[in-house]
Coordinates of N, CA and C in Angstrom, one line a residue:
M200 N 65.8 176.1 37.5 CA 66.4 174.4 38.0 C 65.8 173.3 37.6
T201 N 66.7 172.9 36.9 CA 66.8 171.6 36.6 C 65.7 170.6 37.7
G202 N 64.7 169.4 36.5 CA 64.8 168.9 37.3 C 65.1 167.4 37.1
T203 N 65.4 165.9 37.9 CA 65.7 164.7 37.9 C 65.7 164.3 36.8
P204 N 67.0 164.2 35.8 CA 66.6 163.5 34.7 C 65.4 161.8 34.5
T205 N 65.2 161.8 33.4 CA 64.1 160.9 33.2 C 64.5 159.8 33.7
G206 N 64.0 158.6 34.4 CA 65.0 157.4 34.4 C 65.9 156.7 35.5
A207 N 66.5 158.6 36.5 CA 67.4 158.2 37.4 C 66.9 158.8 38.4
E208 N 67.5 157.9 39.6 CA 66.6 157.5 41.0 C 66.9 159.1 41.5
S209 N 66.1 160.1 42.1 CA 66.9 161.1 43.0 C 67.4 160.3 44.4
P210 N 68.3 161.6 45.2 CA 69.0 160.9 46.4 C 68.1 160.5 47.2
G211 N 67.1 160.5 48.3 CA 65.8 160.3 48.8 C 65.5 159.4 48.3
E212 N 65.3 159.1 46.2 CA 64.7 157.4 46.4 C 65.5 156.5 46.7
R213 N 67.0 156.7 46.4 CA 68.2 156.6 46.7 C 68.6 155.5 48.4
D214 N 68.3 156.7 49.0 CA 68.0 156.2 50.6 C 67.0 154.9 50.7
C215 N 65.6 155.2 50.2 CA 64.8 154.6 50.6 C 64.8 153.0 50.1
D216 N 65.5 152.8 49.3 CA 65.9 151.8 49.1 C 66.9 151.5 49.3
D217 N 67.9 152.0 49.7 CA 69.3 151.1 50.4 C 68.6 151.4 52.0
A218 N 67.3 151.7 52.4 CA 66.3 151.4 54.1 C 66.4 150.2 53.9
G219 N 65.4 150.1 52.3 CA 64.6 148.6 52.1 C 65.8 147.4 52.0
L220 N 66.6 147.5 51.8 CA 67.7 146.4 51.0 C 68.0 146.1 52.6
D221 N 68.3 147.0 53.3 CA 69.1 146.5 54.9 C 68.1 146.1 55.6
R222 N 67.2 146.2 55.2 CA 65.7 146.0 56.3 C 65.7 144.8 55.9
T223 N 65.7 144.0 54.8 CA 65.5 142.6 53.6 C 66.3 142.1 53.9
S224 N 68.0 142.5 53.7 CA 68.9 141.6 54.6 C 69.1 141.4 55.9
A225 N 67.9 142.0 56.9 CA 68.8 141.8 57.9 C 68.1 141.0 58.6
A226 N 66.1 140.7 58.1 CA 65.5 139.9 58.1 C 66.1 138.5 57.9
P227 N 66.9 138.1 57.1 CA 67.7 136.5 57.2 C 67.9 136.6 58.1
D228 N 68.9 137.9 58.3 CA 69.7 137.2 59.5 C 69.4 137.0 60.6
R229 N 68.1 137.8 61.1 CA 67.7 137.5 62.0 C 67.1 135.8 62.6
D230 N 66.2 135.7 61.6 CA 65.5 134.3 61.1 C 66.8 133.3 61.6
E231 N 68.1 133.2 60.3 CA 68.7 132.4 60.8 C 69.2 132.6 62.4
R232 N 68.9 134.2 63.1 CA 69.8 133.5 64.2 C 68.2 132.7 65.7
E233 N 67.2 132.7 65.2 CA 66.2 132.4 66.0 C 65.9 131.1 65.9
Q234 N 66.7 130.9 64.4 CA 66.6 129.1 64.5 C 67.8 128.7 65.4
V235 N 69.0 129.1 64.6 CA 69.8 128.9 65.9 C 69.6 128.6 67.5
R236 N 68.6 130.0 67.7 CA 68.3 129.8 68.7 C 67.4 128.4 69.7
E237 N 66.5 128.1 68.1 CA 65.8 126.9 68.5 C 65.9 126.0 68.0
A238 N 67.4 125.3 67.5 CA 67.8 124.5 67.7 C 68.2 124.2 69.3
L239 N 69.2 125.0 69.0 CA 69.5 125.2 71.0 C 68.6 124.3 72.6
A240 N 67.8 125.6 72.2 CA 66.4 125.1 72.7 C 66.3 123.6 72.8
A241 N 66.2 123.1 71.4 CA 65.6 122.1 71.5 C 66.3 121.1 72.2
A242 N 68.2 121.1 72.2 CA 69.0 120.4 72.8 C 69.2 120.2 73.7
A243 N 69.2 121.8 74.7 CA 69.0 121.4 75.7 C 67.7 120.8 76.3
R244 N 66.5 121.0 75.2 CA 65.7 120.5 76.4 C 65.4 119.0 76.1
Q245 N 66.8 118.3 75.1 CA 67.0 116.8 75.3 C 67.9 116.5 76.7
S246 N 68.6 117.2 77.2 CA 69.6 117.4 78.2 C 68.3 116.8 79.4
G247 N 69.7 116.5 80.4 CA 69.4 115.2 81.1 C 68.2 116.7 82.3
F248 N 69.3 118.3 82.3 CA 68.6 119.3 82.7 C 67.9 119.4 82.3
G249 N 66.9 120.2 81.1 CA 66.0 120.1 80.8 C 65.1 119.8 81.2
L250 N 64.4 118.4 81.4 CA 63.8 117.2 82.2 C 62.7 118.3 83.1
V251 N 63.0 118.9 83.9 CA 63.0 120.5 84.6 C 63.0 121.9 84.2
T252 N 61.8 122.2 83.8 CA 62.6 123.8 83.7 C 62.8 124.7 84.4
P253 N 62.8 125.5 84.8 CA 63.5 126.8 85.7 C 62.3 127.3 86.7
G254 N 61.9 126.7 88.0 CA 61.0 127.4 88.1 C 59.8 126.8 88.5
E255 N 60.0 125.1 87.6 CA 59.0 124.5 88.3 C 59.5 123.2 89.6
R256 N 58.5 122.7 89.9 CA 59.1 121.5 90.8 C 60.2 120.7 90.2
P257 N 61.2 120.1 90.5 CA 61.9 119.1 90.3 C 61.1 117.6 91.0
T258 N 60.6 116.6 90.4 CA 60.0 115.1 90.8 C 61.2 114.2 90.7
A259 N 61.1 112.9 91.1 CA 61.5 111.9 91.5 C 61.1 111.3 90.4
H260 N 60.1 111.7 89.1 CA 60.4 111.0 88.2 C 60.6 111.3 87.0
A261 N 61.4 112.5 87.1 CA 61.9 113.7 86.3 C 63.4 112.8 86.6
L262 N 64.0 112.6 87.7 CA 65.1 112.6 88.2 C 65.3 110.8 87.5
W263 N 64.4 109.8 87.1 CA 64.5 109.0 87.0 C 64.5 109.1 85.4
A264 N 63.8 110.1 85.0 CA 64.2 110.2 83.3 C 65.0 110.3 82.9
A265 N 65.5 111.4 84.0 CA 67.4 111.7 83.3 C 68.4 110.9 83.0
V266 N 68.4 109.6 84.0 CA 69.3 108.8 84.5 C 68.7 108.1 83.4
G267 N 67.1 107.9 82.6 CA 66.8 107.0 81.4 C 66.6 105.5 81.5
G268 N 65.9 106.1 82.8 CA 64.9 104.7 83.8 C 65.8 103.0 83.7
V269 N 65.2 102.5 83.9 CA 65.7 101.2 84.2 C 66.5 100.5 83.1
R270 N 65.6 101.1 81.6 CA 66.9 100.6 80.5 C 68.2 101.5 80.3
G271 N 68.0 102.9 80.8 CA 69.3 103.4 80.9 C 70.3 103.1 81.4
L272 N 69.5 102.9 83.5 CA 70.1 102.5 84.5 C 71.4 101.3 83.8
L273 N 70.5 100.8 83.2 CA 70.7 98.6 82.9 C 72.3 99.5 81.9
E274 N 72.2 100.1 81.0 CA 73.2 100.1 79.6 C 74.1 100.9 80.8
S275 N 73.7 102.0 81.1 CA 74.8 103.3 82.3 C 76.1 102.1 82.5
L276 N 75.1 101.1 83.8 CA 76.1 100.2 84.7 C 76.8 98.8 84.5
L277 N 75.7 98.4 83.8 CA 76.1 96.7 83.4 C 77.4 96.8 82.5
P278 N 77.5 97.2 81.5 CA 78.7 96.9 81.2 C 79.9 97.2 82.4
G279 N 80.1 98.6 82.8 CA 81.4 99.0 83.9 C 81.2 98.2 85.2
F280 N 79.9 97.2 85.6 CA 79.6 96.3 86.7 C 80.7 95.0 85.6
L281 N 80.1 94.7 84.9 CA 80.5 93.3 84.1 C 81.9 93.4 83.9
F282 N 82.7 94.4 83.7 CA 84.3 94.2 83.6 C 85.5 94.0 85.7
L283 N 83.7 94.8 86.0 CA 84.9 94.6 87.4 C 84.6 93.4 88.1
I284 N 84.0 92.7 87.8 CA 83.0 91.1 88.0 C 83.9 90.5 87.3
V285 N 85.0 90.6 85.8 CA 85.3 89.5 85.3 C 87.0 89.8 85.4
F286 N 87.5 91.4 85.3 CA 88.2 91.5 85.6 C 89.1 91.1 86.8
T287 N 88.1 91.5 88.2 CA 88.5 90.9 89.6 C 88.8 89.2 89.8
I288 N 87.9 88.7 88.9 CA 87.6 86.4 89.5 C 89.0 86.5 87.9
T289 N 89.2 87.2 86.4 CA 90.0 86.3 85.8 C 91.9 87.6 85.7
G290 N 91.4 88.5 86.3 CA 92.7 89.0 85.9 C 92.9 89.1 84.1
E291 N 92.0 88.5 83.2 CA 92.5 88.8 82.0 C 92.1 90.2 81.0
V292 N 92.3 90.9 80.2 CA 92.0 92.0 80.1 C 90.6 91.8 78.9
A293 N 91.1 90.6 77.7 CA 90.3 90.4 76.9 C 88.7 90.4 77.4
P294 N 88.9 88.8 78.5 CA 87.1 88.8 78.5 C 86.5 90.1 79.1
S295 N 87.9 90.4 79.5 CA 87.0 91.7 80.5 C 86.2 93.0 79.9
V296 N 87.0 92.9 78.6 CA 86.3 94.1 77.9 C 85.3 93.7 76.7
L297 N 85.8 92.2 76.6 CA 84.3 92.2 75.5 C 83.1 91.9 75.5
I298 N 83.2 91.0 77.2 CA 81.8 90.4 77.7 C 81.3 91.5 77.6
P299 N 81.0 92.7 78.1 CA 81.4 93.8 78.0 C 80.1 94.7 76.5
A300 N 81.8 94.6 75.8 CA 81.0 95.3 74.7 C 80.2 93.8 74.3
A301 N 79.8 92.8 74.0 CA 78.8 92.5 73.5 C 77.5 92.6 73.9
V302 N 77.9 92.4 75.4 CA 76.4 93.0 76.0 C 76.0 94.3 75.3
A303 N 76.9 95.0 74.6 CA 77.1 96.5 74.3 C 75.8 96.6 73.2
V304 N 76.1 95.2 72.4 CA 75.2 95.2 71.2 C 74.0 94.5 71.4
L305 N 74.3 93.8 72.3 CA 72.3 93.4 72.7 C 72.1 94.8 73.4
F306 N 72.3 95.6 73.5 CA 71.4 96.6 74.4 C 70.9 97.5 72.7
V307 N 72.2 97.5 72.0 CA 71.1 97.9 70.4 C 70.1 96.9 70.3
V308 N 70.4 95.9 69.6 CA 69.4 94.7 68.7 C 68.1 95.0 69.5
V309 N 68.0 94.0 70.8 CA 66.7 94.9 71.5 C 65.9 96.4 71.5
R310 N 66.6 97.4 71.5 CA 66.5 98.8 71.2 C 65.9 98.6 69.9
A311 N 66.6 97.5 68.1 CA 66.3 98.0 67.3 C 64.6 96.8 66.9
V312 N 64.7 95.9 67.6 CA 63.8 94.8 67.5 C 62.3 95.2 68.7
T313 N 62.7 96.2 69.4 CA 61.2 96.9 70.3 C 61.3 98.3 69.5
R314 N 62.2 98.2 68.2 CA 61.8 100.4 67.8 C 61.7 101.2 69.0
S315 N 62.0 101.2 70.0 CA 62.4 102.3 70.7 C 64.1 103.0 70.2
P316 N 64.1 103.9 71.1 CA 65.1 105.6 71.2 C 66.8 104.6 70.5
I317 N 67.0 104.0 69.3 CA 68.2 103.8 69.1 C 69.4 104.0 69.4
L318 N 69.3 105.6 69.2 CA 71.1 106.2 69.5 C 71.4 106.0 70.6
P319 N 70.8 105.9 71.9 CA 71.4 106.4 72.9 C 72.5 105.0 73.3
A320 N 71.8 103.8 72.7 CA 72.8 102.7 73.2 C 73.7 103.0 72.0
V321 N 73.6 103.5 70.8 CA 74.4 103.0 69.4 C 75.7 103.8 70.5
V322 N 75.6 104.9 70.8 CA 76.6 105.4 71.5 C 77.5 105.1 72.5
G323 N 76.2 104.6 73.3 CA 77.6 103.7 74.5 C 78.4 102.4 73.8
L324 N 77.3 101.7 72.2 CA 78.8 100.8 72.2 C 80.0 102.0 71.1
V325 N 79.6 102.5 70.6 CA 80.8 103.3 70.4 C 81.7 103.5 71.0
G326 N 81.1 103.5 72.3 CA 82.9 104.1 73.3 C 82.6 103.0 74.3
I327 N 82.4 101.9 74.5 CA 82.5 100.7 74.9 C 83.3 100.1 73.4
A328 N 83.3 100.6 72.4 CA 84.3 99.5 71.5 C 85.5 100.2 71.1
L329 N 85.8 101.3 71.7 CA 86.7 102.2 71.0 C 87.4 101.8 73.0
S330 N 87.0 102.1 73.4 CA 87.5 101.7 75.1 C 88.1 99.9 75.0
A331 N 87.3 99.5 74.8 CA 87.6 98.2 74.7 C 89.3 97.5 73.3
G332 N 89.1 98.7 72.4 CA 89.6 98.4 71.6 C 91.3 98.9 72.3
L333 N 91.6 100.2 72.5 CA 92.8 100.5 73.7 C 93.0 99.8 73.9
A334 N 92.2 98.9 75.3 CA 92.7 98.3 75.9 C 93.3 96.7 75.8
L335 N 92.9 96.5 74.6 CA 93.1 95.1 73.4 C 94.5 95.7 72.7
I336 N 94.6 96.4 72.2 CA 95.7 96.9 71.9 C 97.0 97.1 73.0
T337 N 96.6 97.6 73.8 CA 98.3 98.3 74.6 C 98.3 97.0 75.9
G338 N 97.0 96.2 75.7 CA 97.4 94.7 77.2 C 96.8 95.3 78.6
R339 N 97.0 96.6 78.1 CA 96.2 97.5 79.4 C 94.8 97.0 80.6
A340 N 93.9 97.0 81.2 CA 93.0 97.0 81.5 C 92.8 98.4 82.1
E341 N 93.7 99.4 82.1 CA 93.6 100.8 83.1 C 93.4 101.6 81.6
E342 N 93.4 101.0 79.6 CA 93.0 102.2 79.0 C 91.7 101.6 78.6
N343 N 91.1 100.9 78.7 CA 89.7 100.9 79.1 C 89.3 102.5 79.6
F344 N 89.8 103.2 80.1 CA 89.2 104.2 80.9 C 89.6 105.3 80.6
V345 N 90.5 105.6 79.4 CA 90.6 107.1 78.8 C 89.5 107.7 78.1
L346 N 88.8 107.1 77.4 CA 88.1 107.9 76.8 C 87.0 108.4 77.7
G347 N 87.1 107.7 79.1 CA 86.3 108.7 80.1 C 87.0 109.8 80.6
F348 N 88.4 109.4 80.8 CA 89.1 110.6 81.3 C 88.7 111.8 80.5
V349 N 88.8 111.5 78.2 CA 88.3 113.0 77.6 C 87.2 113.3 77.6
I350 N 86.8 112.6 78.2 CA 85.3 113.3 78.3 C 85.1 113.9 79.4
N351 N 85.4 113.7 80.3 CA 85.3 114.7 81.4 C 86.0 116.2 81.5
A352 N 87.1 115.5 80.9 CA 88.3 116.4 80.8 C 87.4 117.6 79.6
V353 N 86.9 117.6 79.2 CA 86.3 118.2 77.6 C 85.5 118.9 78.6
W354 N 84.2 118.0 79.4 CA 83.6 118.7 80.1 C 84.1 120.1 80.7
L355 N 85.4 119.1 81.6 CA 85.5 120.8 82.3 C 86.3 121.2 81.7
V356 N 87.1 121.7 80.3 CA 87.3 122.5 80.1 C 86.2 123.9 79.6
A357 N 85.2 123.2 79.0 CA 83.6 123.7 78.5 C 83.6 124.6 80.2
L358 N 83.1 124.4 80.9 CA 82.8 124.6 81.9 C 83.5 125.9 82.3
L359 N 84.9 125.9 82.3 CA 85.4 126.2 83.0 C 85.5 127.9 81.8
V360 N 86.0 127.2 80.5 CA 86.0 128.3 79.6 C 84.6 129.3 79.3
S361 N 82.7 128.4 79.8 CA 82.3 129.4 80.0 C 82.1 130.2 80.7
L362 N 82.7 130.0 82.4 CA 82.4 130.7 83.6 C 83.4 132.3 83.6
V363 N 84.9 131.3 83.1 CA 85.6 132.4 82.2 C 85.2 133.8 81.6
A364 N 84.3 133.5 80.5 CA 83.2 134.2 79.5 C 83.0 134.7 79.9
R365 N 82.1 134.6 81.5 CA 80.8 135.0 82.1 C 80.0 134.5 81.9
R366 N 79.8 133.7 81.4 CA 78.7 133.2 80.5 C 78.4 131.7 81.1
P367 N 78.2 131.2 82.3 CA 78.3 130.3 83.0 C 77.4 129.1 82.7
L368 N 77.3 128.1 82.2 CA 77.2 126.7 81.1 C 75.7 126.8 81.5
V369 N 75.3 126.8 83.3 CA 74.1 126.3 83.6 C 73.3 127.5 83.5
G370 N 73.7 128.5 83.4 CA 73.2 129.7 82.6 C 72.3 129.6 81.6
V371 N 73.4 129.2 80.7 CA 72.7 129.8 79.0 C 72.1 128.8 79.0
I372 N 72.3 127.0 79.7 CA 70.9 126.4 79.6 C 69.7 126.9 80.1
A373 N 70.1 127.4 81.2 CA 68.9 127.6 81.5 C 67.7 128.9 80.8
G374 N 68.8 129.7 80.3 CA 68.1 130.7 79.3 C 67.4 130.2 78.1
L375 N 68.1 129.2 77.5 CA 67.3 128.4 76.5 C 66.4 127.7 76.8
L376 N 65.5 127.7 78.1 CA 64.7 126.5 78.4 C 63.7 127.5 79.0
T377 N 64.1 128.8 78.8 CA 63.1 129.5 79.9 C 62.4 130.6 78.7
G378 N 63.8 130.6 78.2 CA 63.5 131.7 77.2 C 64.3 133.6 77.3
D379 N 64.9 132.9 78.5 CA 65.6 134.5 79.1 C 66.6 133.9 79.1
H380 N 66.6 135.7 77.9 CA 67.2 136.0 77.5 C 68.5 136.8 79.1
D381 N 67.8 137.5 79.8 CA 68.8 138.1 80.5 C 68.8 138.0 81.7
W382 N 68.5 136.9 81.6 CA 69.5 135.9 83.0 C 70.4 137.1 83.5
R383 N 71.6 137.3 82.7 CA 72.3 138.0 83.3 C 72.5 139.3 84.2
G384 N 71.6 139.6 83.4 CA 70.9 141.6 84.4 C 70.4 141.2 85.1
D385 N 70.3 139.5 86.1 CA 69.7 139.4 87.5 C 70.6 139.0 87.9
P386 N 71.2 139.8 89.9 CA 72.2 139.9 90.7 C 72.3 138.0 90.8
A387 N 70.6 138.0 91.4 CA 70.4 136.9 92.1 C 70.0 135.4 91.2
K388 N 70.2 135.6 89.6 CA 70.0 134.5 88.7 C 71.2 134.5 88.4
R389 N 72.1 135.3 88.1 CA 74.0 135.2 87.8 C 73.9 134.6 89.0
A390 N 74.3 135.0 89.6 CA 74.9 134.5 91.2 C 74.7 132.3 91.3
V391 N 73.3 132.1 91.2 CA 73.2 130.8 91.1 C 73.3 130.3 90.5
L392 N 73.5 130.6 89.1 CA 73.7 130.0 87.9 C 75.0 129.4 87.7
T393 N 76.2 130.8 88.2 CA 77.5 130.3 88.4 C 77.8 129.4 89.5
V394 N 76.9 129.9 90.4 CA 77.6 128.4 91.7 C 76.9 126.9 91.2
T395 N 76.3 126.9 90.5 CA 75.6 125.2 89.8 C 76.7 125.1 89.0
T396 N 77.1 126.1 88.2 CA 77.9 125.9 87.0 C 79.8 125.6 88.0
W397 N 79.6 125.7 88.7 CA 81.2 125.5 89.9 C 80.6 124.2 90.1
L398 N 79.4 123.8 90.5 CA 79.5 122.8 91.3 C 79.8 121.6 90.3
W399 N 79.1 121.8 89.3 CA 79.6 121.3 88.0 C 81.4 120.9 87.7
V400 N 81.9 121.8 87.7 CA 83.0 121.9 87.4 C 83.8 120.8 88.1
G401 N 83.4 121.2 89.7 CA 83.7 120.4 90.7 C 83.6 119.0 90.7
M402 N 82.0 118.8 90.4 CA 81.9 116.9 89.4 C 83.1 116.4 88.9
F403 N 83.4 116.8 87.4 CA 83.6 116.5 87.1 C 85.7 116.5 87.9
A404 N 86.2 117.3 87.4 CA 87.3 118.0 88.3 C 87.8 116.7 89.6
L405 N 86.9 116.4 90.5 CA 86.5 115.7 91.2 C 86.9 114.0 90.7
R406 N 85.6 114.0 89.6 CA 86.0 112.2 88.7 C 87.4 112.5 88.4
L407 N 88.5 113.7 87.9 CA 89.2 113.6 87.3 C 90.5 113.4 88.4
G408 N 90.3 113.7 89.6 CA 92.0 113.8 90.5 C 91.3 112.0 91.5
V409 N 90.5 112.0 90.8 CA 90.3 110.6 91.7 C 91.1 109.3 90.9
Q410 N 90.6 109.3 89.7 CA 90.8 108.3 88.6 C 92.0 108.1 88.4
V411 N 92.0 109.3 87.7 CA 93.7 109.7 87.1 C 95.0 108.9 87.7
P412 N 94.9 109.3 89.5 CA 96.2 108.6 89.9 C 96.1 107.0 90.1
L413 N 94.6 106.3 89.5 CA 94.2 105.2 90.2 C 95.0 104.2 88.4
Y414 N 94.1 105.7 87.4 CA 95.0 104.9 86.4 C 96.3 105.0 86.2
M415 N 97.8 106.3 86.7 CA 98.7 105.9 86.9 C 99.5 104.8 88.2
S416 N 98.7 104.3 88.6 CA 98.9 103.3 89.7 C 98.8 102.3 88.9
S417 N 98.2 101.5 87.8 CA 97.8 100.8 87.0 C 97.2 99.6 88.0
Q418 N 95.6 100.5 88.7 CA 94.6 99.5 89.8 C 93.7 99.9 88.4
A419 N 93.6 98.8 88.2 CA 92.0 98.5 87.2 C 90.5 98.7 88.0
A420 N 90.7 97.7 88.5 CA 89.4 97.1 89.3 C 89.4 98.6 90.5
A421 N 90.3 98.9 91.1 CA 89.4 100.4 91.6 C 89.0 101.1 90.9
L422 N 89.9 101.0 89.9 CA 89.5 101.8 88.8 C 87.5 101.9 88.0
A423 N 87.7 100.6 88.0 CA 86.4 100.5 87.3 C 84.9 100.4 88.3
A424 N 85.7 100.6 90.3 CA 84.4 100.4 91.3 C 84.8 102.2 91.3
T425 N 85.0 102.6 91.3 CA 85.3 104.2 91.3 C 84.6 104.8 90.4
K426 N 84.8 104.8 89.1 CA 84.1 104.8 88.0 C 82.3 105.0 88.6
L427 N 81.9 103.3 88.8 CA 80.7 102.8 89.2 C 79.9 104.2 89.8
I428 N 80.7 104.3 91.9 CA 80.3 105.1 92.4 C 80.2 106.7 91.7
M429 N 81.0 107.1 91.1 CA 81.0 108.2 90.8 C 80.7 108.9 89.4
G430 N 79.7 107.9 88.8 CA 78.8 108.0 86.9 C 77.6 108.7 87.8
V431 N 76.8 107.4 87.1 CA 75.0 107.9 87.2 C 75.0 108.2 88.9
P432 N 75.2 107.6 90.2 CA 75.2 108.1 91.1 C 74.9 109.0 91.7
L433 N 76.4 110.2 91.2 CA 77.0 111.5 91.5 C 76.1 112.5 90.8
Y434 N 76.2 112.1 90.0 CA 75.2 113.2 88.8 C 73.9 113.2 88.6
A435 N 72.7 111.5 89.2 CA 71.6 112.2 89.7 C 72.0 112.6 91.0
A436 N 72.5 113.1 91.7 CA 72.7 113.4 93.2 C 73.1 114.8 92.3
L437 N 73.8 115.7 91.6 CA 74.1 117.0 91.6 C 73.4 117.6 90.8
L438 N 72.6 117.0 89.5 CA 71.5 117.4 89.1 C 70.2 117.5 90.1
W439 N 70.1 116.9 90.7 CA 68.9 117.1 92.0 C 68.9 118.6 92.7
V440 N 70.6 118.5 93.1 CA 70.6 119.9 93.5 C 70.9 121.1 92.9
T441 N 71.0 121.3 91.1 CA 70.9 122.0 90.2 C 69.5 122.2 89.7
W442 N 68.8 121.4 90.1 CA 67.4 121.6 89.8 C 66.9 122.6 90.7
L443 N 66.7 121.8 92.3 CA 66.7 123.0 93.6 C 67.0 124.5 92.9
M444 N 68.4 124.6 92.9 CA 68.8 125.8 93.0 C 68.3 126.4 92.2
V445 N 68.0 126.2 91.0 CA 67.9 126.7 89.6 C 66.1 127.3 90.3
R446 N 65.2 126.4 90.7 CA 64.0 126.4 90.7 C 63.3 127.8 91.8
A447 N 64.9 127.4 92.8 CA 64.3 128.5 94.2 C 64.6 130.2 93.4
V448 N 65.2 130.1 92.5 CA 65.9 131.9 92.7 C 64.7 132.0 91.4
Y449 N 64.3 130.7 90.3 CA 63.6 131.4 88.9 C 61.8 131.8 89.9
A450 N 61.7 130.8 91.1 CA 60.3 130.9 91.4 C 60.0 132.0 92.1
R451 N 61.0 132.2 93.4 CA 61.2 134.1 93.7 C 60.8 134.9 92.8
R452 N 62.0 135.1 91.1 CA 61.0 136.1 90.5 C 60.6 135.9 89.9
A453 N 59.8 134.9 89.7 CA 58.3 134.9 88.9 C 57.1 135.2 90.1
A454 N 57.6 134.8 91.7 CA 56.3 135.1 92.4 C 56.2 137.4 92.8

């Protein structure tokens, strides 16, 4: 029998080399997946839902933090409240949208001076400025609320897509927070996380169902009032219910 020529690889050596290459190429893929998963988990922890890990008992302090505390409430509610007051008194578009915009600028300045996280105030300012611009360009106070409709619609579609894909968004977030990537295999968890996702669908659908008809009928003051009521208060109430439902199923499974 003739041996393998010098410098040539045997079939066995080639198979070993190929296997080694496969393992080497697979390792970066796993690392990239882990990095993406860690980034998504970090983003989930920064959300209001992430302030209470599934299975833990929610507290009033956590809920207060989820709405941003005193500063967060002021930044969320005061611009809309000022719009309602000024528009009710004057009936004029310009002061009704420019005064809240000026207050939003003040919020950014205060955060910058106090060296607090500035991004929430900047995001709020951008949203208020865009809304004010639409109202000023069209001369219709109702246009001040169009951006809010878009945001609610985007969330509604994203939640519905997650349900159609059988990966309810609340479950995805809970899995990222706990590292429980097999929650879909647990019927109790899957059921609770699906129901809580439907509750959030209901909230966004309710906002649109109530506010869009007011927009269509040019009732800017009523629209501003309902937006205040269906904003932070409704969000906080639903967040608390979500925490309790998710905690119940995760605590029972951990026991």
